[in-house]
Coordinates of C-alpha atoms in Angstrom, one line a residue:
M1 CA 22.3 -26.7 -18.9
L2 CA 20.6 -23.4 -18.2
S3 CA 16.8 -23.1 -18.4
T4 CA 17.2 -19.7 -20.0
R5 CA 19.9 -17.2 -20.9
L6 CA 18.9 -13.6 -21.3
T7 CA 21.3 -11.7 -23.5
N8 CA 21.9 -8.4 -25.3
A9 CA 20.5 -6.2 -22.6
R10 CA 21.6 -3.7 -20.0
F11 CA 21.0 -5.4 -16.7
R12 CA 21.1 -2.9 -13.9
T13 CA 21.5 -5.3 -11.1
M14 CA 21.3 -3.0 -8.1
D15 CA 24.2 -5.1 -6.7
P16 CA 27.3 -2.9 -6.0
A17 CA 29.5 -6.0 -6.5
H18 CA 28.4 -6.3 -10.2
P19 CA 26.3 -3.2 -11.0
V20 CA 25.8 -3.8 -14.8
A21 CA 25.7 -7.0 -16.8
Q22 CA 25.0 -8.1 -20.4
D23 CA 24.0 -11.7 -19.8
V24 CA 22.0 -13.5 -17.1
G25 CA 21.7 -17.2 -16.7
I26 CA 18.6 -18.8 -15.2
W27 CA 18.0 -22.3 -13.9
R28 CA 14.9 -23.5 -12.0
G29 CA 13.7 -20.1 -11.4
R30 CA 16.9 -18.7 -10.0
I31 CA 19.7 -16.6 -11.3
V32 CA 22.9 -18.8 -11.5
G33 CA 25.4 -16.4 -12.9
L34 CA 26.1 -13.2 -14.9
D35 CA 28.2 -12.4 -18.0
D36 CA 31.3 -14.7 -18.4
A37 CA 30.0 -17.2 -15.9
V38 CA 27.0 -18.1 -18.1
T39 CA 27.7 -16.7 -21.7
S40 CA 29.2 -19.9 -22.9
L41 CA 26.9 -22.3 -21.2
P42 CA 24.2 -24.2 -23.2
A43 CA 20.6 -23.2 -22.5
R44 CA 17.3 -24.6 -23.5
E45 CA 16.2 -21.1 -24.5
V46 CA 18.3 -18.0 -25.4
V47 CA 16.3 -14.8 -25.3
D48 CA 17.7 -11.8 -27.2
L49 CA 16.3 -8.7 -25.4
Q50 CA 17.5 -6.4 -28.2
G51 CA 19.2 -3.8 -26.1
A52 CA 16.5 -3.4 -23.5
T53 CA 17.1 -2.3 -19.9
V54 CA 16.4 -4.9 -17.2
L55 CA 16.0 -4.3 -13.5
P56 CA 15.1 -6.5 -10.6
G57 CA 11.3 -6.9 -10.4
F58 CA 9.6 -4.0 -8.7
I59 CA 8.3 -4.7 -5.2
D60 CA 5.1 -2.9 -4.1
S61 CA 5.4 -3.0 -0.4
H62 CA 1.9 -1.6 0.4
V63 CA -1.0 -2.5 -1.9
H64 CA -4.6 -3.7 -1.5
L65 CA -5.2 -6.4 -4.1
A66 CA -8.6 -7.6 -3.1
W67 CA -9.9 -4.0 -2.7
T68 CA -8.3 -3.1 -6.1
G69 CA -10.1 -6.0 -7.9
L70 CA -13.4 -5.4 -6.2
K71 CA -13.3 -1.6 -6.9
A72 CA -12.7 -2.3 -10.6
R73 CA -16.1 -4.2 -10.7
T74 CA -18.0 -1.7 -8.5
P75 CA -20.1 1.2 -9.9
S76 CA -18.2 4.5 -9.4
V77 CA -19.3 8.0 -8.8
A78 CA -15.9 9.4 -10.0
P79 CA -15.2 11.8 -11.6
C80 CA -18.5 13.5 -10.7
E81 CA -18.0 17.0 -9.3
R82 CA -21.6 18.0 -8.6
V83 CA -23.9 16.5 -5.9
E84 CA -26.7 16.1 -8.5
D85 CA -24.4 14.1 -10.8
V86 CA -23.4 11.8 -7.9
L87 CA -27.0 11.2 -7.0
A88 CA -27.8 10.3 -10.6
V89 CA -25.1 7.6 -10.6
V90 CA -26.5 6.3 -7.3
A91 CA -30.0 6.3 -8.6
R92 CA -28.9 4.2 -11.6
A93 CA -27.1 1.7 -9.4
V94 CA -30.2 1.4 -7.2
S95 CA -32.4 0.8 -10.2
R96 CA -30.3 -2.2 -11.1
Q97 CA -31.1 -3.9 -7.7
S98 CA -34.4 -5.7 -7.8
S99 CA -34.4 -6.9 -4.2
P100 CA -35.5 -4.4 -1.5
D101 CA -33.1 -5.9 0.9
A102 CA -30.1 -5.5 -1.4
W103 CA -27.0 -3.4 -0.5
V104 CA -26.0 -0.9 -3.2
S105 CA -22.3 -0.3 -3.0
L106 CA -20.5 2.4 -5.0
A107 CA -16.8 3.4 -5.2
G108 CA -15.0 6.6 -6.2
Y109 CA -16.5 8.9 -3.5
D110 CA -14.3 12.0 -2.7
Q111 CA -15.8 15.0 -0.9
R112 CA -13.0 17.3 -2.2
A113 CA -14.5 17.3 -5.7
L114 CA -17.9 18.2 -4.3
G115 CA -16.8 20.9 -1.8
R116 CA -18.6 19.0 1.0
H117 CA -19.8 15.6 2.1
L118 CA -23.0 14.1 0.8
T119 CA -25.7 13.5 3.4
A120 CA -27.8 10.6 4.3
A121 CA -30.9 12.6 3.5
E122 CA -29.6 13.2 0.0
L123 CA -29.0 9.5 -0.6
D124 CA -32.5 8.7 0.9
R125 CA -34.0 10.7 -2.0
V126 CA -32.7 8.3 -4.6
G127 CA -32.3 5.1 -2.5
Q128 CA -35.8 3.7 -2.7
G129 CA -35.3 2.3 0.8
R130 CA -32.3 0.2 -0.1
K131 CA -29.1 0.2 1.9
I132 CA -26.6 2.5 0.2
F133 CA -22.8 2.5 0.9
L134 CA -20.4 4.9 -0.8
L135 CA -16.8 4.1 0.0
H136 CA -14.4 7.0 0.2
D137 CA -11.5 6.7 -2.2
S138 CA -9.1 6.8 0.8
G139 CA -10.7 3.8 2.3
H140 CA -11.0 5.7 5.6
G141 CA -14.6 6.7 5.4
C142 CA -18.0 6.2 3.7
V143 CA -21.4 7.9 3.3
V144 CA -24.5 5.8 4.0
N145 CA -28.2 6.5 3.9
S146 CA -30.8 6.2 6.7
A147 CA -31.5 2.5 5.9
V148 CA -27.9 1.8 7.0
L149 CA -27.8 4.3 9.9
D150 CA -30.9 2.6 11.3
L151 CA -29.0 -0.7 11.6
L152 CA -26.0 0.8 13.5
P153 CA -25.8 1.0 17.3
A154 CA -26.8 4.4 18.5
D155 CA -23.3 5.2 19.8
V156 CA -21.7 5.0 16.4
P157 CA -20.7 8.6 15.5
H158 CA -21.5 10.0 12.1
E159 CA -21.8 13.4 10.4
N160 CA -25.1 13.4 8.6
G161 CA -24.3 10.0 7.1
F162 CA -20.6 10.3 6.8
L163 CA -18.8 7.7 8.9
A164 CA -15.0 7.8 9.4
E165 CA -12.5 5.1 10.5
G166 CA -14.0 2.8 13.2
A167 CA -17.5 4.0 12.5
M168 CA -17.0 3.1 8.9
G169 CA -15.8 -0.3 9.9
A170 CA -19.1 -0.8 11.9
A171 CA -21.1 -0.1 8.7
R172 CA -18.8 -2.4 6.6
A173 CA -19.4 -5.2 9.1
L174 CA -23.1 -5.2 8.3
R175 CA -22.7 -6.0 4.7
P176 CA -22.7 -9.7 3.5
P177 CA -19.1 -11.0 3.2
H178 CA -17.7 -11.8 -0.3
T179 CA -17.3 -15.4 -1.2
Q180 CA -13.8 -16.9 -1.5
Q181 CA -14.2 -17.2 -5.2
E182 CA -15.3 -13.5 -5.6
L183 CA -12.2 -12.5 -3.6
A184 CA -9.9 -14.8 -5.5
D185 CA -11.1 -13.4 -8.8
A186 CA -10.6 -9.8 -7.5
I187 CA -7.1 -10.6 -6.3
A188 CA -6.2 -12.2 -9.6
H189 CA -7.5 -9.1 -11.5
A190 CA -5.4 -6.8 -9.4
A191 CA -2.3 -9.0 -9.5
R192 CA -2.3 -9.1 -13.3
T193 CA -2.5 -5.3 -13.3
C194 CA 0.5 -5.0 -11.0
R195 CA 2.6 -7.5 -13.0
A196 CA 1.9 -5.6 -16.2
E197 CA 3.5 -2.6 -14.6
G198 CA 6.6 -4.6 -13.7
V199 CA 5.7 -5.6 -10.1
T200 CA 6.9 -9.1 -9.3
A201 CA 6.1 -9.1 -5.5
C202 CA 3.9 -7.1 -3.2
A203 CA 2.7 -6.8 0.4
E204 CA -1.1 -6.9 0.8
A205 CA -1.6 -4.2 3.4
G206 CA -4.1 -5.7 5.8
I207 CA -6.4 -8.7 5.8
G208 CA -8.9 -9.8 8.4
G209 CA -9.6 -6.3 9.9
S210 CA -12.6 -4.2 10.4
L211 CA -11.3 -1.3 8.2
F212 CA -10.2 -3.0 5.1
G213 CA -11.2 -6.6 5.6
H214 CA -13.4 -8.2 3.0
G215 CA -14.6 -11.4 4.7
P216 CA -13.7 -13.9 7.4
A217 CA -11.7 -16.1 5.1
E218 CA -9.4 -13.7 3.2
L219 CA -6.3 -15.8 3.6
A220 CA -8.2 -18.8 2.1
A221 CA -9.1 -16.6 -0.9
Y222 CA -5.4 -16.0 -1.5
Q223 CA -4.7 -19.7 -1.2
L224 CA -7.6 -20.4 -3.6
A225 CA -6.2 -17.9 -6.2
R226 CA -2.9 -19.6 -6.0
E227 CA -4.3 -23.1 -6.3
Q228 CA -6.3 -22.0 -9.4
G229 CA -3.1 -20.6 -11.0
Q230 CA -4.5 -17.0 -10.7
L231 CA -1.6 -15.6 -8.6
P232 CA 1.0 -14.3 -11.1
L233 CA 3.3 -12.6 -8.5
R234 CA 4.5 -13.2 -5.0
V235 CA 2.3 -11.9 -2.2
Q236 CA 3.0 -11.3 1.4
L237 CA -0.1 -10.8 3.6
M238 CA -0.2 -8.2 6.4
V239 CA -2.6 -9.3 9.1
A240 CA -4.8 -6.6 10.8
A241 CA -4.0 -6.3 14.5
D242 CA -7.7 -6.6 15.5
A243 CA -7.6 -10.2 14.2
L244 CA -5.4 -11.1 17.2
H245 CA -7.0 -12.3 20.4
P246 CA -5.7 -12.9 24.0
V247 CA -4.0 -16.3 24.5
A248 CA -2.9 -18.1 27.6
L249 CA 0.7 -19.1 27.0
P250 CA 3.7 -19.3 29.4
D251 CA 5.2 -16.0 30.3
A252 CA 8.5 -17.1 28.6
D253 CA 6.7 -17.1 25.2
H254 CA 6.1 -13.3 25.4
T255 CA 2.8 -13.7 23.6
P256 CA -0.2 -11.9 25.2
R257 CA -2.2 -11.9 21.9
A258 CA -1.9 -14.1 18.8
L259 CA -3.6 -15.6 15.8
D260 CA -4.8 -19.2 16.2
L261 CA -2.0 -21.7 16.3
G262 CA 0.4 -18.9 16.9
L263 CA 0.8 -18.0 13.2
R264 CA 3.0 -14.9 12.7
T265 CA 5.4 -13.2 10.4
G266 CA 7.4 -15.6 8.2
F267 CA 4.9 -18.4 7.8
G268 CA 4.5 -19.5 4.2
D269 CA 6.7 -19.9 1.2
D270 CA 8.2 -17.8 -1.7
W271 CA 4.8 -17.3 -3.3
L272 CA 2.4 -16.7 -0.4
S273 CA 3.4 -15.9 3.1
I274 CA 2.3 -14.0 6.3
G275 CA 4.1 -10.7 6.6
A276 CA 3.8 -7.9 9.1
L277 CA 1.1 -7.2 11.7
K278 CA -0.8 -4.1 10.5
V279 CA -1.7 -1.6 13.2
Y280 CA -3.7 1.6 12.3
T281 CA -3.0 4.6 14.4
D282 CA -4.8 7.3 12.4
G283 CA -6.7 7.9 9.2
G284 CA -5.9 9.6 5.9
M285 CA -5.3 13.1 4.5
M286 CA -7.9 12.7 1.8
A287 CA -10.6 12.2 4.4
R288 CA -9.0 14.8 6.7
T289 CA -8.6 12.1 9.4
A290 CA -4.8 11.9 9.5
A291 CA -3.7 12.9 13.0
L292 CA -1.7 16.1 13.1
T293 CA 0.0 18.0 15.9
A294 CA -1.2 21.3 14.4
P295 CA -4.6 21.9 12.7
Y296 CA -5.2 21.4 9.0
H297 CA -4.4 24.7 7.2
G298 CA -7.4 26.6 5.9
Y299 CA -9.8 23.7 6.7
D300 CA -13.0 25.2 8.0
D301 CA -16.4 23.8 7.9
T302 CA -19.4 23.5 10.2
D303 CA -18.4 20.0 11.4
H304 CA -14.7 20.5 12.2
G305 CA -14.0 24.2 12.5
T306 CA -10.6 25.7 12.0
G307 CA -8.9 23.7 14.8
H308 CA -9.4 20.3 13.2
T309 CA -6.3 18.0 13.7
G310 CA -7.7 14.7 12.5
Q311 CA -8.1 11.7 14.7
L312 CA -6.3 8.7 16.2
Q313 CA -7.9 5.3 15.8
D314 CA -8.0 4.7 19.5
D315 CA -6.6 6.0 22.8
P316 CA -2.8 6.4 22.4
Q317 CA -2.2 3.9 25.3
A318 CA -4.4 1.3 23.7
L319 CA -2.6 1.7 20.4
A320 CA 0.8 1.4 22.1
D321 CA -0.4 -1.7 24.0
T322 CA -1.4 -3.3 20.7
I323 CA 2.0 -2.5 19.1
V324 CA 4.0 -3.8 22.1
A325 CA 1.9 -7.0 22.2
G326 CA 2.6 -7.7 18.5
H327 CA 6.3 -7.1 19.0
L328 CA 6.4 -9.4 22.0
A329 CA 4.6 -12.1 20.0
G330 CA 7.4 -12.1 17.4
W331 CA 5.6 -10.1 14.7
Q332 CA 7.2 -7.6 12.3
L333 CA 5.1 -4.5 12.7
A334 CA 3.7 -2.3 9.9
V335 CA 2.3 0.7 11.7
H336 CA 0.0 2.9 9.7
A337 CA 0.8 6.5 10.6
I338 CA 0.2 9.3 8.1
G339 CA 0.1 12.4 10.3
D340 CA 3.0 13.6 12.5
R341 CA 0.9 13.1 15.7
A342 CA 0.2 9.5 14.7
A343 CA 4.0 9.1 14.0
D344 CA 4.7 10.2 17.5
V345 CA 2.4 7.5 18.9
A346 CA 4.0 4.9 16.6
L347 CA 7.6 5.8 17.4
D348 CA 6.9 6.0 21.2
A349 CA 5.3 2.5 21.1
L350 CA 8.0 1.0 19.0
E351 CA 10.6 2.4 21.3
R352 CA 8.8 1.0 24.3
A353 CA 8.5 -2.4 22.6
Q354 CA 12.2 -2.6 21.8
R355 CA 13.1 -1.5 25.4
T356 CA 10.8 -4.1 26.8
H357 CA 12.1 -7.0 24.7
P358 CA 14.9 -6.1 22.2
R359 CA 14.6 -7.5 18.7
P360 CA 17.1 -5.6 16.6
A361 CA 16.3 -7.6 13.5
A362 CA 12.5 -7.1 13.6
R363 CA 12.6 -4.6 10.7
H364 CA 9.5 -2.7 11.9
R365 CA 7.9 -0.3 9.4
I366 CA 5.9 2.8 9.5
E367 CA 3.4 2.8 6.6
H368 CA 2.8 6.1 4.7
A369 CA 4.9 8.4 7.0
G370 CA 3.0 11.1 5.2
L371 CA 3.9 14.1 7.4
I372 CA 7.2 13.7 9.3
R373 CA 8.7 16.6 11.2
P374 CA 12.4 17.2 11.1
D375 CA 12.8 16.0 14.8
Q376 CA 11.2 12.7 14.0
L377 CA 13.7 11.6 11.3
A378 CA 16.4 10.8 13.9
R379 CA 14.0 8.6 15.8
F380 CA 13.2 6.6 12.7
A381 CA 16.9 5.9 12.3
R382 CA 17.6 5.2 16.0
L383 CA 14.8 2.6 16.1
G384 CA 15.8 1.0 12.7
V385 CA 12.3 1.7 11.4
S386 CA 11.7 1.7 7.6
A387 CA 9.6 4.4 6.0
V388 CA 7.2 2.9 3.5
V389 CA 6.0 5.8 1.4
Q390 CA 3.6 6.3 -1.5
P391 CA 5.2 8.9 -3.9
N392 CA 2.2 8.9 -6.2
F393 CA 0.0 10.4 -3.5
L394 CA 1.8 13.7 -4.0
R395 CA 1.9 13.3 -7.8
Y396 CA -1.9 13.1 -7.9
F397 CA -3.0 14.8 -4.7
G398 CA 0.0 17.0 -4.0
D399 CA -1.7 20.4 -4.7
D400 CA -4.4 19.6 -2.2
Y401 CA -2.1 18.1 0.5
A402 CA 0.3 21.1 0.2
A403 CA -2.6 23.5 0.7
I404 CA -4.0 21.8 3.8
M405 CA -0.5 21.5 5.3
G406 CA 0.4 25.1 4.6
E407 CA 3.8 26.5 3.5
D408 CA 5.7 25.5 6.6
R409 CA 4.7 21.9 6.6
A410 CA 4.3 21.0 2.9
P411 CA 8.1 20.2 2.6
W412 CA 7.7 17.5 5.2
L413 CA 5.2 15.5 3.0
Y414 CA 6.2 12.0 1.9
R415 CA 9.9 12.7 2.3
G416 CA 12.7 11.1 0.4
Q417 CA 16.1 12.7 0.9
G418 CA 15.4 13.5 4.6
F419 CA 15.0 9.8 5.3
L420 CA 18.1 8.8 3.3
D421 CA 20.2 11.5 5.0
H422 CA 19.4 10.0 8.4
G423 CA 20.2 6.4 7.2
V424 CA 16.5 5.3 7.2
T425 CA 15.5 2.6 4.7
L426 CA 13.2 4.3 2.1
V427 CA 10.7 1.9 0.7
G428 CA 8.4 2.7 -2.3
S429 CA 4.8 1.5 -2.6
S430 CA 1.5 2.5 -4.1
D431 CA -1.4 1.9 -1.7
R432 CA -3.3 0.8 -4.8
P433 CA -6.2 1.4 -5.5
V434 CA -6.1 4.7 -3.6
T435 CA -4.1 6.1 -6.5
D436 CA -2.1 5.0 -9.5
G437 CA 0.2 2.0 -8.8
S438 CA 2.9 2.5 -11.5
P439 CA 6.4 2.2 -9.9
L440 CA 7.9 4.1 -12.8
R441 CA 5.6 7.1 -12.4
A442 CA 6.4 7.0 -8.7
V443 CA 10.1 7.0 -9.4
Q444 CA 9.7 10.0 -11.6
F445 CA 7.9 11.9 -8.8
M446 CA 10.6 10.9 -6.2
V447 CA 13.2 12.7 -8.4
E448 CA 11.1 15.7 -9.6
R449 CA 8.8 16.2 -6.6
A450 CA 6.3 17.7 -9.0
S451 CA 2.5 17.2 -8.9
E452 CA 0.5 16.8 -12.1
S453 CA -0.1 20.5 -12.2
G454 CA 3.7 21.1 -12.1
Q455 CA 3.8 22.4 -8.5
V456 CA 7.1 21.3 -6.9
I457 CA 6.5 20.1 -3.3
G458 CA 9.5 19.9 -1.0
P459 CA 12.2 20.1 -3.7
D460 CA 14.9 19.4 -1.1
E461 CA 13.3 15.9 -0.6
G462 CA 14.1 15.0 -4.2
I463 CA 16.4 12.0 -4.7
T464 CA 18.4 10.5 -7.5
V465 CA 16.9 8.0 -10.0
D466 CA 19.1 5.3 -8.6
E467 CA 17.9 5.9 -5.1
A468 CA 14.3 5.9 -6.2
L469 CA 14.7 2.6 -8.1
R470 CA 16.4 1.1 -5.0
A471 CA 13.3 2.1 -3.0
Y472 CA 11.2 -0.2 -5.2
T473 CA 13.8 -3.0 -5.4
V474 CA 16.4 -3.2 -2.6
G475 CA 14.3 -1.3 -0.1
G476 CA 11.2 -3.3 -0.7
A477 CA 13.1 -6.6 -0.4
F478 CA 14.5 -5.4 2.9
A479 CA 11.2 -4.2 4.3
C480 CA 9.5 -7.5 3.4
H481 CA 12.4 -9.8 4.7
W482 CA 12.9 -10.9 1.1
D483 CA 16.4 -9.6 0.6
D484 CA 17.9 -13.2 0.6
G485 CA 16.0 -13.8 -2.7
A486 CA 14.9 -10.5 -4.2
G487 CA 15.8 -6.9 -4.7
T488 CA 19.0 -7.4 -6.8
L489 CA 20.0 -9.5 -9.8
A490 CA 22.7 -11.7 -8.4
P491 CA 23.6 -15.4 -8.3
G492 CA 21.2 -17.3 -6.0
K493 CA 18.4 -14.7 -6.2
R494 CA 15.0 -15.5 -7.7
A495 CA 14.7 -14.7 -11.4
D496 CA 12.2 -12.0 -10.9
L497 CA 12.9 -9.1 -13.2
V498 CA 11.4 -6.4 -15.4
V499 CA 12.3 -5.6 -19.0
L500 CA 12.0 -1.9 -19.9
G501 CA 11.9 -0.2 -23.3
D502 CA 14.3 2.4 -22.1
D503 CA 16.7 3.1 -19.3
P504 CA 15.3 5.2 -16.4
Q505 CA 18.9 6.4 -15.7
S506 CA 19.5 7.6 -19.2
V507 CA 16.3 9.3 -20.3
G508 CA 15.1 12.7 -19.2
T509 CA 13.4 12.6 -15.8
S510 CA 10.1 13.7 -17.3
R511 CA 10.0 10.6 -19.5
I512 CA 10.6 8.0 -16.8
G513 CA 6.9 7.5 -16.0
D514 CA 6.1 6.7 -19.6
I515 CA 8.8 4.0 -20.2
E516 CA 7.2 0.9 -21.6
V517 CA 7.2 -2.3 -19.5
V518 CA 8.1 -4.8 -22.2
A519 CA 8.0 -8.0 -20.1
T520 CA 7.9 -9.1 -16.5
Y521 CA 9.7 -12.3 -15.4
V522 CA 8.6 -14.2 -12.3
D523 CA 10.5 -17.4 -11.4
G524 CA 12.3 -17.1 -14.8
R525 CA 9.0 -17.1 -16.7
A526 CA 8.0 -14.1 -18.8
E527 CA 4.7 -12.4 -19.2
I528 CA 4.7 -9.9 -22.2
S529 CA 3.0 -6.7 -21.5

């Protein structure tokens, strides 16, 4: 007997062998058959989906759950567009802290709305001596006041209180860590938001590191969330590369650096597992720290000048050594590279790693791939590297990104068709909470290539609706090594699916992002949106 039979729907399976079905049978959390194979079988529950469209559950292959949940509970300076208004929000947050030793943390900081960065001196005026930390919306920088600067080593660089990349990490490390329960609650909040948008599985893009880490026991917080029944979707955890340390193992093990006990990609189960090793090579475009081969267009200020090309996280050789060490130790690699100069570093290192110790099935990934030159596309394909992109970045920030890249480079931003033309696996993701996490709104952008203002950015990079949906299903499953159980609706796969109020392949493209998510099934169990 089936546990559940779903009927009277248009199941777009993403499986070429059986692309459309009307009935799906589920038993013990797995799909056991389609159409005639299950229509006449008895079932404990028969669910009439009343003509809805059903897809495999969306996979968000790059998201920050803990950060998303914490941000939702943190005072925000967004959408302030004047320095005075930001300082007023900071002053209110300071007034709520009675202890003079307290840290005052705020979210939503973005210098682009203000026209410049805030300064430590300005924060000092409203800080009442407390330690103030404003996190940049990109996650790649922060502004702090003098009370924090005084605690940092003298060699930590900053620009009047703005700290980028590693310098920001030094400031973050001074703050008291969150408790496991605080993190578990934040994770649960974010996971529920993802599932309401049709996401059934995701990859948490970096735990345990100095840039995005939230405490020394983040993995335990995810375990706690699961034990408490607060994890409503499947989660794969990327581990930040700076969590590895040198180990003394026989040369035959090819493991110069490792986590304790040799934990690496693949450990865990269907609900919670260790995924790729996250390596940061550069910063982000919002903070103007993505590493480019040519300067940012029209970007001129007293700190950077007109020749500003962003920054790498470390010396290129040191970054390459980290990437190669992870490859040798058996990790899948997820290399953060937004600018084209950073992509060169990543591709060079991945090529060296495969030449040193070939692992054709490693499925290494480049996260973001924000600005990729035409000559770099063939290298992605030759190395078998997936491109894990965030389409909603251009939907919401596209006008700004196109301006700072200039007319010649703007068509290279967050490519779609260019990757597919070269046989590169295109993977959709959100980088939530940096921007909106809705897969359907991202799918709409991948087809239209239009920002919120209506500006079309790189129209030749537009792809079909089917290709965009595959990036969030089949592509995501491949990138996360989940393709044996997810990505398509087929016998033997997990019963993870999303029920939609309309068919993305039938409605007008401009309506895709507004399609209702009626229900999300994980392990054959529904959550109604």
